[in-house]
């Protein structure tokens, strides 16, 4: 049976575009499919100023393919002691800085410059609350005494909860929420939103570990239990406005994935939307896909609604699917979601602006 759904053009509220030849190899996947994309700042060195955003934006736009005509990257800067508050205010006012991203030091890729405690940044967060600048949080404890599967819950209760209590006007996004505890936290905090990734919606730790260790599914925060996945899917399909798609697409070469220590990150820019569509379809909630992938993010960030739609069709046809990409330097990156991509076709459909009231 063929099933189709038309949704406003989606956005990606959490993506790693990298730099150099990797940027050139991956940006087209995001730019052709998504309109807004909130680009993460964890380069080396980290993006911490309007000047660094401006040059990174130039490198990104130079790499965007010509057929991605309406790609609108937004930028978070890295929460660090070197942030100049006047520069942050200026960047927020002119739109060049959309948000500040807090990384616990050592939690994930290129996070060595992050904070050891959120409480060290309270004066910065106060400025952000006053200036209505959103704080993005990688909510994961780095305390080695805490079990890896409990680290999100621990961070939320020990770090983010006191910050939200002290600064109730601060808008926060819990990035790549990965547990039922995370969903409960967002539900209990009215100024908190959350991004959810395709891989956390569609896979659990048994996929990661049960039939041989799968480095391509290894990410931070680590994919958690079946119960956690069910809570994420229920939240994403609930129609609640605080949940939005953030792919956390994070390419690593196979040489960094298949060695003795796998780097954290799933490259899902190519097929992430198909993965989400299939998860919603299997949950019987395909009608909520537009809310999660398109509408909620635009409303949360107060940006212009799209003037085009995409149509997703689930049908059994023969498809030629790429399973990896290769950069100009010869690095191979595995594409996540080929199973779901084999089931779905996605087409972009221009419509009149009046359709979405912009
Ligand atoms: Zn990320």
Short mmCIF file of C-alpha atoms and ligand atoms in Angstrom, two decimals:
data_model
loop_
_atom_site.label_atom_id
_atom_site.label_comp_id
_atom_site.label_asym_id
_atom_site.label_seq_id
_atom_site.Cartn_x
_atom_site.Cartn_y
_atom_site.Cartn_z
CA UNK A 1 0.00 0.00 0.00
CA UNK A 2 1.29 3.45 -0.91
CA UNK A 3 1.01 6.16 1.74
CA UNK A 4 1.81 9.83 1.22
CA UNK A 5 2.03 12.85 3.48
CA UNK A 6 2.77 16.48 2.59
CA UNK A 7 4.44 18.65 5.26
CA UNK A 8 5.94 22.15 5.29
CA UNK A 9 9.63 22.09 4.39
CA UNK A 10 11.47 20.85 7.49
CA UNK A 11 14.37 22.38 9.43
CA UNK A 12 17.25 20.83 11.34
CA UNK A 13 17.73 22.42 14.76
CA UNK A 14 21.04 20.69 15.56
CA UNK A 15 23.66 19.78 12.98
CA UNK A 16 27.45 19.43 12.74
CA UNK A 17 28.67 20.60 9.34
CA UNK A 18 32.39 20.31 10.21
CA UNK A 19 34.93 22.16 8.06
CA UNK A 20 37.26 21.74 5.08
CA UNK A 21 36.79 18.70 2.85
CA UNK A 22 34.29 17.13 5.27
CA UNK A 23 32.12 20.28 5.15
CA UNK A 24 32.25 20.18 1.35
CA UNK A 25 31.22 16.51 1.34
CA UNK A 26 28.30 16.75 3.78
CA UNK A 27 26.70 20.21 3.56
CA UNK A 28 24.67 19.42 0.44
CA UNK A 29 22.74 16.69 2.26
CA UNK A 30 21.54 19.20 4.82
CA UNK A 31 21.15 22.19 2.50
CA UNK A 32 19.05 20.38 -0.11
CA UNK A 33 16.62 18.98 2.42
CA UNK A 34 16.35 21.52 5.22
CA UNK A 35 15.76 25.26 5.12
CA UNK A 36 16.97 26.46 8.52
CA UNK A 37 19.81 24.52 10.11
CA UNK A 38 21.23 25.38 13.51
CA UNK A 39 24.96 24.78 13.09
CA UNK A 40 26.98 23.61 16.10
CA UNK A 41 30.19 25.42 17.07
CA UNK A 42 32.49 22.57 18.16
CA UNK A 43 35.22 23.12 15.61
CA UNK A 44 38.88 23.33 16.66
CA UNK A 45 39.24 26.09 17.69
CA UNK A 46 35.63 26.47 18.82
CA UNK A 47 33.38 29.19 17.36
CA UNK A 48 33.05 31.78 20.14
CA UNK A 49 32.58 35.19 18.45
CA UNK A 50 30.69 37.02 15.72
CA UNK A 51 33.92 37.20 13.71
CA UNK A 52 34.37 33.44 13.82
CA UNK A 53 30.71 32.91 12.91
CA UNK A 54 31.08 35.25 9.91
CA UNK A 55 34.04 33.39 8.44
CA UNK A 56 32.48 29.98 9.17
CA UNK A 57 29.27 31.12 7.48
CA UNK A 58 31.30 32.15 4.42
CA UNK A 59 32.99 28.75 4.24
CA UNK A 60 29.64 27.00 4.59
CA UNK A 61 27.85 29.07 1.96
CA UNK A 62 30.78 28.64 -0.45
CA UNK A 63 30.31 24.88 -0.11
CA UNK A 64 26.50 24.82 -0.49
CA UNK A 65 25.48 23.33 -3.85
CA UNK A 66 23.76 25.71 -6.29
CA UNK A 67 20.56 23.66 -6.33
CA UNK A 68 20.06 24.27 -2.57
CA UNK A 69 18.59 27.70 -3.17
CA UNK A 70 16.97 28.48 0.19
CA UNK A 71 19.41 27.20 2.81
CA UNK A 72 19.50 29.39 5.92
CA UNK A 73 22.14 28.37 8.44
CA UNK A 74 21.87 29.76 11.96
CA UNK A 75 24.77 29.69 14.38
CA UNK A 76 25.37 28.84 18.01
CA UNK A 77 28.60 29.93 19.66
CA UNK A 78 30.46 27.79 22.16
CA UNK A 79 29.87 28.54 25.83
CA UNK A 80 33.33 29.54 26.99
CA UNK A 81 35.08 32.06 29.20
CA UNK A 82 36.42 33.86 26.13
CA UNK A 83 32.95 35.04 25.01
CA UNK A 84 32.85 38.84 24.93
CA UNK A 85 29.46 39.93 26.25
CA UNK A 86 29.21 43.00 24.03
CA UNK A 87 30.08 40.88 21.00
CA UNK A 88 27.41 38.36 22.04
CA UNK A 89 24.78 41.08 22.44
CA UNK A 90 25.69 42.57 19.06
CA UNK A 91 25.58 39.16 17.39
CA UNK A 92 22.24 38.33 18.95
CA UNK A 93 20.81 41.71 17.90
CA UNK A 94 21.91 41.42 14.27
CA UNK A 95 20.99 37.74 14.05
CA UNK A 96 24.48 36.40 13.42
CA UNK A 97 24.41 34.54 16.76
CA UNK A 98 21.26 32.52 17.38
CA UNK A 99 22.26 30.80 20.61
CA UNK A 100 25.03 29.72 22.98
CA UNK A 101 25.81 26.03 23.35
CA UNK A 102 27.03 24.58 26.64
CA UNK A 103 29.18 21.46 26.46
CA UNK A 104 30.38 19.68 29.58
CA UNK A 105 34.15 19.38 29.10
CA UNK A 106 35.03 16.03 27.59
CA UNK A 107 31.44 14.84 27.01
CA UNK A 108 31.67 14.52 23.24
CA UNK A 109 33.60 15.41 20.07
CA UNK A 110 35.77 18.53 20.45
CA UNK A 111 34.33 19.42 23.85
CA UNK A 112 37.65 19.79 25.66
CA UNK A 113 37.10 23.56 25.84
CA UNK A 114 33.75 23.11 27.59
CA UNK A 115 32.74 23.83 31.14
CA UNK A 116 33.32 21.72 34.23
CA UNK A 117 30.18 23.21 35.80
CA UNK A 118 27.26 25.26 34.48
CA UNK A 119 27.41 27.32 37.67
CA UNK A 120 30.69 28.88 36.46
CA UNK A 121 28.72 30.62 33.71
CA UNK A 122 25.82 32.12 35.66
CA UNK A 123 26.78 35.72 34.82
CA UNK A 124 26.78 34.84 31.11
CA UNK A 125 23.42 33.06 31.46
CA UNK A 126 21.99 36.15 33.20
CA UNK A 127 22.96 38.28 30.21
CA UNK A 128 21.42 35.69 27.91
CA UNK A 129 18.17 35.67 29.89
CA UNK A 130 18.05 39.51 29.77
CA UNK A 131 18.80 39.57 26.04
CA UNK A 132 16.52 36.62 25.20
CA UNK A 133 19.37 34.50 23.87
CA UNK A 134 18.60 30.79 23.99
CA UNK A 135 20.94 28.39 25.80
CA UNK A 136 21.50 25.02 24.12
CA UNK A 137 22.67 22.30 26.47
CA UNK A 138 24.50 19.04 25.93
CA UNK A 139 23.01 17.54 29.06
CA UNK A 140 25.36 14.77 30.04
CA UNK A 141 27.35 14.30 33.21
CA UNK A 142 31.05 13.61 32.77
CA UNK A 143 31.38 12.18 36.28
CA UNK A 144 33.06 8.78 35.82
CA UNK A 145 31.19 7.49 38.87
CA UNK A 146 27.85 7.88 37.06
CA UNK A 147 26.73 5.02 34.83
CA UNK A 148 26.85 6.01 31.16
CA UNK A 149 23.11 5.35 30.71
CA UNK A 150 22.24 7.58 33.69
CA UNK A 151 24.36 10.58 32.79
CA UNK A 152 21.65 12.67 31.15
CA UNK A 153 19.33 12.34 34.15
CA UNK A 154 22.18 13.13 36.54
CA UNK A 155 23.22 16.25 34.64
CA UNK A 156 19.65 17.52 34.39
CA UNK A 157 18.96 17.17 38.11
CA UNK A 158 22.38 18.32 39.35
CA UNK A 159 23.21 21.09 36.86
CA UNK A 160 20.41 22.28 34.60
CA UNK A 161 17.57 22.16 37.14
CA UNK A 162 19.30 24.62 39.53
CA UNK A 163 20.19 26.92 36.60
CA UNK A 164 16.57 26.94 35.39
CA UNK A 165 15.37 27.58 38.96
CA UNK A 166 17.78 30.50 39.38
CA UNK A 167 17.00 31.98 35.95
CA UNK A 168 13.37 31.16 35.14
CA UNK A 169 13.38 33.61 32.18
CA UNK A 170 16.23 31.80 30.42
CA UNK A 171 15.09 29.88 27.32
CA UNK A 172 16.78 26.49 27.11
CA UNK A 173 16.94 23.65 24.63
CA UNK A 174 17.91 20.24 25.95
CA UNK A 175 19.78 18.98 22.92
CA UNK A 176 19.36 15.42 21.63
CA UNK A 177 17.22 14.42 24.61
CA UNK A 178 17.78 10.70 25.02
CA UNK A 179 15.86 9.44 28.05
CA UNK A 180 12.43 9.38 29.65
CA UNK A 181 13.99 11.46 32.47
CA UNK A 182 14.88 14.07 29.85
CA UNK A 183 11.32 14.10 28.53
CA UNK A 184 10.02 14.51 32.09
CA UNK A 185 12.44 17.40 32.68
CA UNK A 186 11.26 19.24 29.56
CA UNK A 187 7.62 18.71 30.51
CA UNK A 188 8.29 20.20 33.95
CA UNK A 189 10.09 23.32 32.67
CA UNK A 190 7.96 25.66 30.56
CA UNK A 191 10.96 27.57 29.11
CA UNK A 192 12.62 24.32 28.04
CA UNK A 193 12.38 22.81 24.58
CA UNK A 194 14.17 19.73 23.26
CA UNK A 195 15.60 18.46 20.04
CA UNK A 196 15.30 14.75 19.29
CA UNK A 197 17.48 12.89 16.79
CA UNK A 198 16.37 10.32 14.22
CA UNK A 199 18.66 7.68 15.74
CA UNK A 200 17.39 8.16 19.30
CA UNK A 201 13.81 7.88 17.96
CA UNK A 202 14.41 4.77 15.94
CA UNK A 203 17.11 2.74 17.68
CA UNK A 204 17.90 1.62 21.22
CA UNK A 205 20.95 0.21 22.95
CA UNK A 206 20.16 -3.32 21.83
CA UNK A 207 20.66 -2.15 18.23
CA UNK A 208 24.00 -0.73 19.39
CA UNK A 209 25.20 -3.73 21.37
CA UNK A 210 23.16 -6.92 20.96
CA UNK A 211 24.42 -8.30 17.65
CA UNK A 212 28.00 -7.16 17.66
CA UNK A 213 29.11 -3.68 18.65
CA UNK A 214 27.92 -1.14 16.03
CA UNK A 215 30.29 1.84 15.93
CA UNK A 216 28.07 3.62 13.41
CA UNK A 217 25.35 3.86 16.08
CA UNK A 218 27.69 5.12 18.79
CA UNK A 219 26.91 8.73 19.71
CA UNK A 220 26.73 10.98 22.78
CA UNK A 221 24.50 10.91 24.65
CA UNK A 222 24.58 7.19 24.00
CA UNK A 223 21.43 5.57 22.59
CA UNK A 224 19.52 4.33 25.63
CA UNK A 225 16.88 1.70 26.56
CA UNK A 226 13.70 0.59 24.78
CA UNK A 227 11.73 2.40 27.51
CA UNK A 228 13.62 5.60 26.84
CA UNK A 229 13.11 5.29 23.10
CA UNK A 230 9.38 4.80 23.63
CA UNK A 231 9.25 7.95 25.78
CA UNK A 232 11.06 9.95 23.09
CA UNK A 233 8.74 8.68 20.37
CA UNK A 234 5.69 9.46 22.50
CA UNK A 235 7.00 13.01 23.08
CA UNK A 236 7.89 13.62 19.43
CA UNK A 237 4.51 12.38 18.19
CA UNK A 238 2.49 14.03 20.97
CA UNK A 239 1.93 17.34 19.22
CA UNK A 240 3.56 19.15 22.15
CA UNK A 241 5.22 22.31 20.82
CA UNK A 242 8.51 21.94 22.70
CA UNK A 243 9.84 19.00 20.69
CA UNK A 244 11.54 19.46 17.35
CA UNK A 245 13.80 17.62 14.97
CA UNK A 246 17.50 18.14 15.51
CA UNK A 247 19.37 15.47 13.61
CA UNK A 248 22.68 15.87 15.45
CA UNK A 249 24.12 14.66 12.16
CA UNK A 250 27.81 14.28 12.99
CA UNK A 251 30.05 12.76 10.34
CA UNK A 252 33.24 10.90 11.22
CA UNK A 253 35.49 9.01 8.81
CA UNK A 254 35.35 5.24 9.12
CA UNK A 255 38.99 5.41 10.23
CA UNK A 256 37.78 7.22 13.38
CA UNK A 257 34.77 4.91 13.84
CA UNK A 258 36.24 1.46 13.35
CA UNK A 259 39.46 1.73 15.36
CA UNK A 260 39.90 0.55 18.94
CA UNK A 261 38.11 3.69 20.20
CA UNK A 262 35.10 4.79 18.14
CA UNK A 263 34.33 8.51 17.95
CA UNK A 264 30.81 9.55 18.91
CA UNK A 265 28.50 10.68 16.13
CA UNK A 266 25.96 9.39 13.60
CA UNK A 267 25.86 10.81 10.08
CA UNK A 268 22.16 10.99 9.30
CA UNK A 269 21.79 14.11 7.15
CA UNK A 270 21.18 11.92 4.10
CA UNK A 271 18.35 9.72 5.39
CA UNK A 272 17.39 11.07 8.82
CA UNK A 273 14.05 12.36 7.65
CA UNK A 274 13.12 8.95 6.26
CA UNK A 275 14.10 7.40 9.60
CA UNK A 276 11.82 9.81 11.47
CA UNK A 277 8.98 9.26 8.99
CA UNK A 278 9.19 5.51 9.44
CA UNK A 279 9.27 5.81 13.23
CA UNK A 280 6.16 8.02 13.15
CA UNK A 281 4.49 5.65 10.66
CA UNK A 282 5.20 2.62 12.84
CA UNK A 283 3.75 4.53 15.83
CA UNK A 284 0.59 5.29 13.83
CA UNK A 285 1.31 9.03 14.19
CA UNK A 286 2.42 10.09 10.71
CA UNK A 287 -0.08 12.95 10.96
CA UNK A 288 2.23 14.55 13.59
CA UNK A 289 5.35 14.54 11.38
CA UNK A 290 4.88 18.11 10.12
CA UNK A 291 4.48 19.42 13.65
CA UNK A 292 7.72 17.80 14.82
CA UNK A 293 9.91 18.28 11.73
CA UNK A 294 8.64 21.64 10.49
CA UNK A 295 6.17 23.65 12.55
CA UNK A 296 7.41 23.43 16.14
CA UNK A 297 10.94 24.62 15.38
CA UNK A 298 9.83 27.60 13.31
CA UNK A 299 7.50 28.68 16.13
CA UNK A 300 10.11 28.14 18.86
CA UNK A 301 12.76 30.16 17.04
CA UNK A 302 10.38 32.82 15.71
CA UNK A 303 11.62 32.48 12.14
CA UNK A 304 9.77 32.81 8.86
CA UNK A 305 7.54 29.84 8.02
CA UNK A 306 8.37 28.03 4.77
CA UNK A 307 6.71 28.67 1.43
CA UNK A 308 7.28 25.16 0.15
CA UNK A 309 6.31 21.67 1.15
CA UNK A 310 7.78 18.24 0.81
CA UNK A 311 5.87 15.07 0.10
CA UNK A 312 6.99 11.82 1.69
CA UNK A 313 5.73 8.63 0.07
CA UNK A 314 6.07 5.14 1.51
CA UNK A 315 6.12 2.56 -1.25
CA UNK A 316 7.98 -0.55 -2.28
CA UNK A 317 10.09 0.30 -5.31
CA UNK A 318 13.60 -0.54 -6.42
CA UNK A 319 15.99 2.20 -5.33
CA UNK A 320 19.68 2.76 -5.84
CA UNK A 321 20.81 3.88 -2.41
CA UNK A 322 24.24 5.17 -1.51
CA UNK A 323 25.50 3.62 1.72
CA UNK A 324 28.51 5.91 2.21
CA UNK A 325 30.14 9.08 0.93
CA UNK A 326 33.80 9.79 0.23
CA UNK A 327 35.47 13.17 0.80
CA UNK A 328 38.00 14.63 -1.62
CA UNK A 329 40.75 13.48 0.76
CA UNK A 330 39.45 9.91 0.50
CA UNK A 331 37.74 9.63 3.89
CA UNK A 332 34.65 7.41 3.86
CA UNK A 333 31.57 8.25 5.98
CA UNK A 334 28.78 5.69 6.48
CA UNK A 335 25.21 6.94 5.88
CA UNK A 336 22.76 6.08 8.66
CA UNK A 337 19.21 5.00 7.83
CA UNK A 338 19.45 3.04 4.58
CA UNK A 339 16.79 0.59 5.86
CA UNK A 340 14.23 3.34 6.17
CA UNK A 341 15.44 5.18 3.07
CA UNK A 342 14.60 2.04 1.07
CA UNK A 343 10.93 2.54 2.02
CA UNK A 344 10.45 6.28 1.46
CA UNK A 345 10.63 8.77 -1.42
CA UNK A 346 10.83 12.50 -0.66
CA UNK A 347 9.88 15.22 -3.16
CA UNK A 348 9.98 18.99 -2.72
CA UNK A 349 6.91 20.91 -3.89
CA UNK A 350 6.94 24.71 -4.31
CA UNK A 351 3.62 26.30 -3.26
CA UNK A 352 2.36 29.86 -2.97
CA UNK A 353 3.49 31.77 0.09
CA UNK A 354 -0.15 32.31 1.07
CA UNK A 355 -0.45 28.63 1.92
CA UNK A 356 1.45 29.11 5.16
CA UNK A 357 0.46 32.67 5.80
CA UNK A 358 3.83 34.35 5.31
ZN1 LIG B 1 25.65 17.56 18.48
#
